[in-house]
PDB file of C-alpha atoms in Angstrom:
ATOM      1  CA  UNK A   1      65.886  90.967  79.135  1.00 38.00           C
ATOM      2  CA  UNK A   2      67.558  94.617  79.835  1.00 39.00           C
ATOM      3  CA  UNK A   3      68.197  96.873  77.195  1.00 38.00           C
ATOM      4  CA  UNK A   4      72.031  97.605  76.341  1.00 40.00           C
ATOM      5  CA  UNK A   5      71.973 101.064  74.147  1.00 38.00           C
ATOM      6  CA  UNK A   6      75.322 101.675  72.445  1.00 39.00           C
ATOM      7  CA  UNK A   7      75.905 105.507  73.510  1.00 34.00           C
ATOM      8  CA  UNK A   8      76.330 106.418  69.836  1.00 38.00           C
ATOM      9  CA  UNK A   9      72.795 105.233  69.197  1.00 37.00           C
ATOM     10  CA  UNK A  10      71.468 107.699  71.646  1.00 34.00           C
ATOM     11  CA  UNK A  11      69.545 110.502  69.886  1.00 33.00           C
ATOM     12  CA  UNK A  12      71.088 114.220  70.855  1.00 32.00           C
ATOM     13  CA  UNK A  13      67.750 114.718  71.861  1.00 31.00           C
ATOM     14  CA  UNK A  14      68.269 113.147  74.712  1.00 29.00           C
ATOM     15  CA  UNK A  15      71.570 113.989  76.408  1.00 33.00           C
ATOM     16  CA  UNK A  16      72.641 111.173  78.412  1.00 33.00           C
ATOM     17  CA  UNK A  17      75.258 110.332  80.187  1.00 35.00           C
ATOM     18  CA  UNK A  18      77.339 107.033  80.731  1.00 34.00           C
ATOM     19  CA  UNK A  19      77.014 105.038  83.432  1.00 32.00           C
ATOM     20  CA  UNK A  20      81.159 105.162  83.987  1.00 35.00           C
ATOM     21  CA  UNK A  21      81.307 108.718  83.681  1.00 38.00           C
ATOM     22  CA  UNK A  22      78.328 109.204  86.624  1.00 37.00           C
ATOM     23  CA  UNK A  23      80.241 107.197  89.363  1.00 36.00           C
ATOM     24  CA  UNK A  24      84.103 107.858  88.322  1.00 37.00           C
ATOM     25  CA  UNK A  25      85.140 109.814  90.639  1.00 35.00           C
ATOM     26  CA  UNK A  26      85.651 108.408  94.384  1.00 32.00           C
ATOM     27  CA  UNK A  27      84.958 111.049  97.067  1.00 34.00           C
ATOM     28  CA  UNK A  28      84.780 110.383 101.010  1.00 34.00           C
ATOM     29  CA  UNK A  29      81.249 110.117 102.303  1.00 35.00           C
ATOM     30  CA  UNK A  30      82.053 112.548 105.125  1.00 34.00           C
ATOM     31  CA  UNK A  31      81.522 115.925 104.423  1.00 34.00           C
ATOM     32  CA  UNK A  32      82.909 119.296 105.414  1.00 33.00           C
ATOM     33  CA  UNK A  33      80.960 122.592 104.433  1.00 36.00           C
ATOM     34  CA  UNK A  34      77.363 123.017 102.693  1.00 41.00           C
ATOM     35  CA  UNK A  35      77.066 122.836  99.218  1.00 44.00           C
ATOM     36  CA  UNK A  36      76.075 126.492  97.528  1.00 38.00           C
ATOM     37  CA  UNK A  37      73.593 126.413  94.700  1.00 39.00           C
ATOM     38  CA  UNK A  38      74.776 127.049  91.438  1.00 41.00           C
ATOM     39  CA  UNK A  39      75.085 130.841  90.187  1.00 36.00           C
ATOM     40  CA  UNK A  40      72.128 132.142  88.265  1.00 37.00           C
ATOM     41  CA  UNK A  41      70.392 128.874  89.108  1.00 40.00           C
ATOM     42  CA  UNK A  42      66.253 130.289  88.545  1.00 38.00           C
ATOM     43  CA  UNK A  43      64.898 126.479  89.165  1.00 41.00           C
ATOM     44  CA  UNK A  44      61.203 126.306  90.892  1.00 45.00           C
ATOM     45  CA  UNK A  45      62.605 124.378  93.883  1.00 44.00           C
ATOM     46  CA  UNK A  46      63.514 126.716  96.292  1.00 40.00           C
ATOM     47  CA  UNK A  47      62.962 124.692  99.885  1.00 44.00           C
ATOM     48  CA  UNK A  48      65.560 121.653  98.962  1.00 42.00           C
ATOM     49  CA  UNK A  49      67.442 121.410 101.984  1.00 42.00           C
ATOM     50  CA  UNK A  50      68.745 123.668 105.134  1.00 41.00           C
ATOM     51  CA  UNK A  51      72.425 124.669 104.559  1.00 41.00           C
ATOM     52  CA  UNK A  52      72.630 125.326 108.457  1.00 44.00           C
ATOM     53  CA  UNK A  53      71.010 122.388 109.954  1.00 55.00           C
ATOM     54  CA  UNK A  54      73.973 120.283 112.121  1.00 55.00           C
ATOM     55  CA  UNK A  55      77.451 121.085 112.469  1.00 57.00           C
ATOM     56  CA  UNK A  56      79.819 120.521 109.945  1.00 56.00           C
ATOM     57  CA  UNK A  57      81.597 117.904 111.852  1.00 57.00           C
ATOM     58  CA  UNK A  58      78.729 115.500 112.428  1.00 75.00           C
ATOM     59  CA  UNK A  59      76.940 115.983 109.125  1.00 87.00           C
ATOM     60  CA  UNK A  60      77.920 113.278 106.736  1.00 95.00           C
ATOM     61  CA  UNK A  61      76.695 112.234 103.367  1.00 96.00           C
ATOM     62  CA  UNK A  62      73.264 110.286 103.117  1.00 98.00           C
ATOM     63  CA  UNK A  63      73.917 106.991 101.090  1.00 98.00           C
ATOM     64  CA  UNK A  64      72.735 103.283 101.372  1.00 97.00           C
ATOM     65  CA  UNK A  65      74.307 102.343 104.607  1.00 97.00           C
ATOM     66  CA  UNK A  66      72.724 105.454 106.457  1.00 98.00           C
ATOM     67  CA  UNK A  67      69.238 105.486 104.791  1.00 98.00           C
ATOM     68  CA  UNK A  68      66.065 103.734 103.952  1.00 98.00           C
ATOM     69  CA  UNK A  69      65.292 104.031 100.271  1.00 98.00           C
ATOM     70  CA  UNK A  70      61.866 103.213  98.371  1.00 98.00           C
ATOM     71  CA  UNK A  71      60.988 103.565  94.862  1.00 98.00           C
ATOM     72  CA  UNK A  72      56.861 103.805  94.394  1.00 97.00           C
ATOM     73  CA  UNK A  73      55.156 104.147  90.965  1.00 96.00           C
ATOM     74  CA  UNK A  74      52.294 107.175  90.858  1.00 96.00           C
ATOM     75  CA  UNK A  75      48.927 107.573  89.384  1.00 93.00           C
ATOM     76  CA  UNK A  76      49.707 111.360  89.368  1.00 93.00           C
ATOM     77  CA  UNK A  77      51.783 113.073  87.076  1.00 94.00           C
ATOM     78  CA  UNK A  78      51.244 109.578  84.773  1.00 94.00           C
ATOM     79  CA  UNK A  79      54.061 107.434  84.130  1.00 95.00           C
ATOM     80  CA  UNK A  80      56.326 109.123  87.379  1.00 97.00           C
ATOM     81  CA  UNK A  81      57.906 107.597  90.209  1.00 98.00           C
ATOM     82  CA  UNK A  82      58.825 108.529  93.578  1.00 98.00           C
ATOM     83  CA  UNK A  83      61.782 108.132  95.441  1.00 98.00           C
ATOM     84  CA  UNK A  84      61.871 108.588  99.065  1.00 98.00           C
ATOM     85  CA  UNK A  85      65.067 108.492 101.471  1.00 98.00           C
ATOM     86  CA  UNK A  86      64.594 108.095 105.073  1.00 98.00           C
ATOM     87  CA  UNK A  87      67.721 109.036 107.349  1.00 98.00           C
ATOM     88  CA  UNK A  88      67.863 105.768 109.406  1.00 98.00           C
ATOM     89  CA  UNK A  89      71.275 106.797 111.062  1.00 96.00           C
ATOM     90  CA  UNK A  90      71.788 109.090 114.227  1.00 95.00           C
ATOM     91  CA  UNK A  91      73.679 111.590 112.609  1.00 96.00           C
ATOM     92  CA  UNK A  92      72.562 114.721 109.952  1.00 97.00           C
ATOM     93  CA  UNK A  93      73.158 113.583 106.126  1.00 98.00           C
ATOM     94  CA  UNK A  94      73.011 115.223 103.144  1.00 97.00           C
ATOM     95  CA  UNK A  95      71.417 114.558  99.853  1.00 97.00           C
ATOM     96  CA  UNK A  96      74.043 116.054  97.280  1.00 97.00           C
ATOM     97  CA  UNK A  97      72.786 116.586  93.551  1.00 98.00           C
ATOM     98  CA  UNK A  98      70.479 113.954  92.094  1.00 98.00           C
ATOM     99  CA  UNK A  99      70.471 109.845  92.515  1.00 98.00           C
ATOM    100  CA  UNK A 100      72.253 108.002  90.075  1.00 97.00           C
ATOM    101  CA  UNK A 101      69.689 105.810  88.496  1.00 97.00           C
ATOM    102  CA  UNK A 102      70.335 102.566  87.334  1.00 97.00           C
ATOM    103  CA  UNK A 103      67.749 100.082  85.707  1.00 97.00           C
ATOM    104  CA  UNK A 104      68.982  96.175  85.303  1.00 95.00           C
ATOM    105  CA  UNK A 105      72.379  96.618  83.517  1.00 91.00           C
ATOM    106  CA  UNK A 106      71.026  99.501  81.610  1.00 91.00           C
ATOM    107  CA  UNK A 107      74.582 101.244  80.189  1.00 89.00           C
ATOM    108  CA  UNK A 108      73.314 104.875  80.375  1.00 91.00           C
ATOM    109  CA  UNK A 109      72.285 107.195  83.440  1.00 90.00           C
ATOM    110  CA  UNK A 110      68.792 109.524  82.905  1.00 94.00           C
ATOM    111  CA  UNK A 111      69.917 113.158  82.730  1.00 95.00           C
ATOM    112  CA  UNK A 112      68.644 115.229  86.000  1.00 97.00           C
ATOM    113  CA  UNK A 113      65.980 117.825  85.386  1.00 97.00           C
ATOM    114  CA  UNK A 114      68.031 121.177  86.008  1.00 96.00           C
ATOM    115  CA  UNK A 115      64.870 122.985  86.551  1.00 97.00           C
ATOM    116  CA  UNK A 116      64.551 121.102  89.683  1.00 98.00           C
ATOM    117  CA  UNK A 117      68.012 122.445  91.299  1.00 97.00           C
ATOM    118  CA  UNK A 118      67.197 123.139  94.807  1.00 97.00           C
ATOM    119  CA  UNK A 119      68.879 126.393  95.798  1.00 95.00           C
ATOM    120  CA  UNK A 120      70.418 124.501  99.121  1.00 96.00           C
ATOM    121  CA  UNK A 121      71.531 120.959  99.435  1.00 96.00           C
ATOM    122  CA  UNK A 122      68.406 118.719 100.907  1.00 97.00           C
ATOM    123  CA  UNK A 123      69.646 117.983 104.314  1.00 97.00           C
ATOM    124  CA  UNK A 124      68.040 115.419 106.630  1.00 98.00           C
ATOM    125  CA  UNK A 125      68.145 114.923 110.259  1.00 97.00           C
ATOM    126  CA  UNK A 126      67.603 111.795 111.778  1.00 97.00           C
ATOM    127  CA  UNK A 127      63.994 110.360 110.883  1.00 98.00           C
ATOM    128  CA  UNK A 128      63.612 112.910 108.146  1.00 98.00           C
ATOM    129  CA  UNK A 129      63.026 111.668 104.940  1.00 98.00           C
ATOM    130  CA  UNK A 130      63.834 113.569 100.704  1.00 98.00           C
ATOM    131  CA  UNK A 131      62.580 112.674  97.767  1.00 98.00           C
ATOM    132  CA  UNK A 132      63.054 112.619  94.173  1.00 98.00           C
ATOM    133  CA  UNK A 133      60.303 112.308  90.956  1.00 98.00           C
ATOM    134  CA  UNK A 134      61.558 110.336  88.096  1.00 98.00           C
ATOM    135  CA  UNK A 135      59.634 110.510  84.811  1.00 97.00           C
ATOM    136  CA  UNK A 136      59.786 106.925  83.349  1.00 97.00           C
ATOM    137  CA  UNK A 137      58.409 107.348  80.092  1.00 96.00           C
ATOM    138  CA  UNK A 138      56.959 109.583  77.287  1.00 94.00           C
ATOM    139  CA  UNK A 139      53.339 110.689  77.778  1.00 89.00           C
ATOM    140  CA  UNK A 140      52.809 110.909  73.874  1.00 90.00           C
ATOM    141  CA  UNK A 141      54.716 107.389  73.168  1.00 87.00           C
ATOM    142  CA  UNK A 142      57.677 109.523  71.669  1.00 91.00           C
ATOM    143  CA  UNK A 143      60.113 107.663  73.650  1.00 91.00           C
ATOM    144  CA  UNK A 144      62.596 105.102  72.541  1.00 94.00           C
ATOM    145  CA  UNK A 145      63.767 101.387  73.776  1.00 90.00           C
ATOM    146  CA  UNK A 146      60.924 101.187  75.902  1.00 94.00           C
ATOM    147  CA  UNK A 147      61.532  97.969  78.155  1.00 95.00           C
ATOM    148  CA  UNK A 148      60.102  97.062  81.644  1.00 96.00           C
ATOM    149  CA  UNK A 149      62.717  96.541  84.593  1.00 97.00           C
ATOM    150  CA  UNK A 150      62.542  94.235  87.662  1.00 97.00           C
ATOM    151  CA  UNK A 151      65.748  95.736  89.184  1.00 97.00           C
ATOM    152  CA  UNK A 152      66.237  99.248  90.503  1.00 98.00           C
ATOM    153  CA  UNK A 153      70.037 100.538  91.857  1.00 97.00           C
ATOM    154  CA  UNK A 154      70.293 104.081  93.399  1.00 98.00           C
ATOM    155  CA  UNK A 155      73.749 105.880  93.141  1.00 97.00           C
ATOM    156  CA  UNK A 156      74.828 109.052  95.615  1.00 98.00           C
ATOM    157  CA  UNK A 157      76.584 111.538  94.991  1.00 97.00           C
ATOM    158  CA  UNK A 158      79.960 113.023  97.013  1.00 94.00           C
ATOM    159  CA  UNK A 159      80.459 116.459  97.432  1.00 91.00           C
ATOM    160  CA  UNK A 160      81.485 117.113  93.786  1.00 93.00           C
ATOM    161  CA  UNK A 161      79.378 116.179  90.641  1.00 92.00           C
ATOM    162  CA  UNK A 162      79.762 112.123  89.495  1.00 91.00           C
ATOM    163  CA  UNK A 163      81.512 111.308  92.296  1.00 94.00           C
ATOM    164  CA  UNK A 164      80.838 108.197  94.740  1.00 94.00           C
ATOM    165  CA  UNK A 165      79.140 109.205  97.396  1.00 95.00           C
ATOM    166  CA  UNK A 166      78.739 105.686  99.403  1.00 97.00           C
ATOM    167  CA  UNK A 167      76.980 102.894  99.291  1.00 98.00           C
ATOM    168  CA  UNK A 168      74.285 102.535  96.575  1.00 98.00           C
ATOM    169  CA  UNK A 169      70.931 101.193  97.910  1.00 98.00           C
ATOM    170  CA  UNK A 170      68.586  99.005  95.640  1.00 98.00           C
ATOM    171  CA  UNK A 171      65.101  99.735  96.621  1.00 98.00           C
ATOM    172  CA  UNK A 172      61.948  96.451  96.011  1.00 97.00           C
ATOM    173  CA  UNK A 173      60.051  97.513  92.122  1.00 97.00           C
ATOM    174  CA  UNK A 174      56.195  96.411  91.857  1.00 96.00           C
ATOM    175  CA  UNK A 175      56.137  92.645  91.204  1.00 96.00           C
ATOM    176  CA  UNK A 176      55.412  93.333  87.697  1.00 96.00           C
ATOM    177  CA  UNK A 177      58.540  95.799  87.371  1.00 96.00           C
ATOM    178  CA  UNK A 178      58.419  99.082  85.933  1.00 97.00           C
ATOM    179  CA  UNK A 179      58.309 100.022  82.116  1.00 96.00           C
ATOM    180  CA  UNK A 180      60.376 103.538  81.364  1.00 97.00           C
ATOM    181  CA  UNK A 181      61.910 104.082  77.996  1.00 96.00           C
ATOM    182  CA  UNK A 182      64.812 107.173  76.540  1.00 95.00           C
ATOM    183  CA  UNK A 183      63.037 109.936  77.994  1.00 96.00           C
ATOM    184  CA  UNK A 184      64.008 108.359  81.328  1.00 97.00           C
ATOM    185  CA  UNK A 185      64.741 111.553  83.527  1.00 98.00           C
ATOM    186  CA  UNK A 186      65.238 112.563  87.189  1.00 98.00           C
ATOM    187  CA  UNK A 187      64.945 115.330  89.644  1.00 98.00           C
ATOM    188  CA  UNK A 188      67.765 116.725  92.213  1.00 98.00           C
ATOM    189  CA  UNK A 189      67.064 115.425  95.810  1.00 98.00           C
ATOM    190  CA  UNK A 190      64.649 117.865  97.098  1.00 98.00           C
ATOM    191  CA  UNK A 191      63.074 118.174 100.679  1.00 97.00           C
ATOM    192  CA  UNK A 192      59.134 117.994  99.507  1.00 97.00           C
ATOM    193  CA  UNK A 193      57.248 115.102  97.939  1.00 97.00           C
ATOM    194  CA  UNK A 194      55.163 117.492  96.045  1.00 96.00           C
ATOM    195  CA  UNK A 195      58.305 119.264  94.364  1.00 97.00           C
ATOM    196  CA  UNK A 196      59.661 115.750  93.553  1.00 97.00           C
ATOM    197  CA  UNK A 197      56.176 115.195  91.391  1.00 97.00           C
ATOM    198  CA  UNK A 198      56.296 118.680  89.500  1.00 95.00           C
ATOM    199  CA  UNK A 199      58.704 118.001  87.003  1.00 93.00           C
TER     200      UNK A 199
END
């Protein structure tokens, strides 16, 4: 059975954020100009995504109707997972922010990994694929509400924070689903597997 954690039971520790709040805002999936990287932004990522790459009237926003979306456990860093988008459409998409992760009916969304701010948005031309590394659980066994999950939806992001950026995609888990707990974080869409599997 999924986990439902009662925000006010969630330790400060862990700064998460409500499902509601992470998809609230509607915002069309076509977009207009690049995306700048926040000011004083010092994260290790610095090859996320090519500002430049297509026109701003035939880039639109990668999402669930325009992409191919896996979600594959790793031996290496333990207990991580990798995302992968593939831009299955014919025109140039872009990755905005981080994916919206949502586990079963879990009530909360994992907090992105700031670090892991690329310094452009990851954009993909046809056939190209991003990624993103989720850490599922706590190394040590510090983690909380540790359950396994058998159902995986991915969010996107519009062209401002929390909003909906299209269609969500729900990606196939290992048959024997995958166990994460309240350390449950993510990384921003970034344009090399490697990155994704840093953090």
């Amino acid at each position: 059975m999924p986990v439902r954690l009662p925000l006010d039971q969630v330790s400060s520790r862990y700064q998460l954020t409500s499902y509601a709040e992470a998809s609230a805002e509607p915002a069309s999936a076509t977009v207009t100009a690049a995306h700048p990287a926040e000011a004083g932004n010092s994260g290790k990522a610095t090859n996320g995504g090519t500002a430049a790459k297509g026109t701003t009237a035939t880039r639109v926003s990668c999402n669930g109707s325009n992409t191919t979306v896996t979600a594959q456990p790793v031996r290496r860093p333990i207990n991580h997972m990798l995302l992968t988008v593939k831009n299955t459409g014919s025109k140039t998409c872009d990755l905005t922010y981080y994916p919206v992760l949502r586990f079963d009916e879990m009530q909360w969304v994992p907090r992105p990994i700031k670090d892991s701010r690329p310094q452009a948005v990851t954009t993909l031309a046809p056939g190209e694929s991003g990624y993103a590394g989720v850490t599922l659980s706590a190394a040590d066994g510090s983690g909380e509400w540790g359950t396994t999950s058998h159902k995986l939806t991915v969010g996107f992001q519009g062209r401002t924070p929390n909003s909906d950026g299209g269609p969500s995609a729900i990606p196939a888990l290992p048959a024997k689903g995958v166990y994460y707990d309240s350390t449950l974080t993510v990384t921003y869409w970034l344009r090399d597997r490697d990155d994704a599997l840093t953090y």
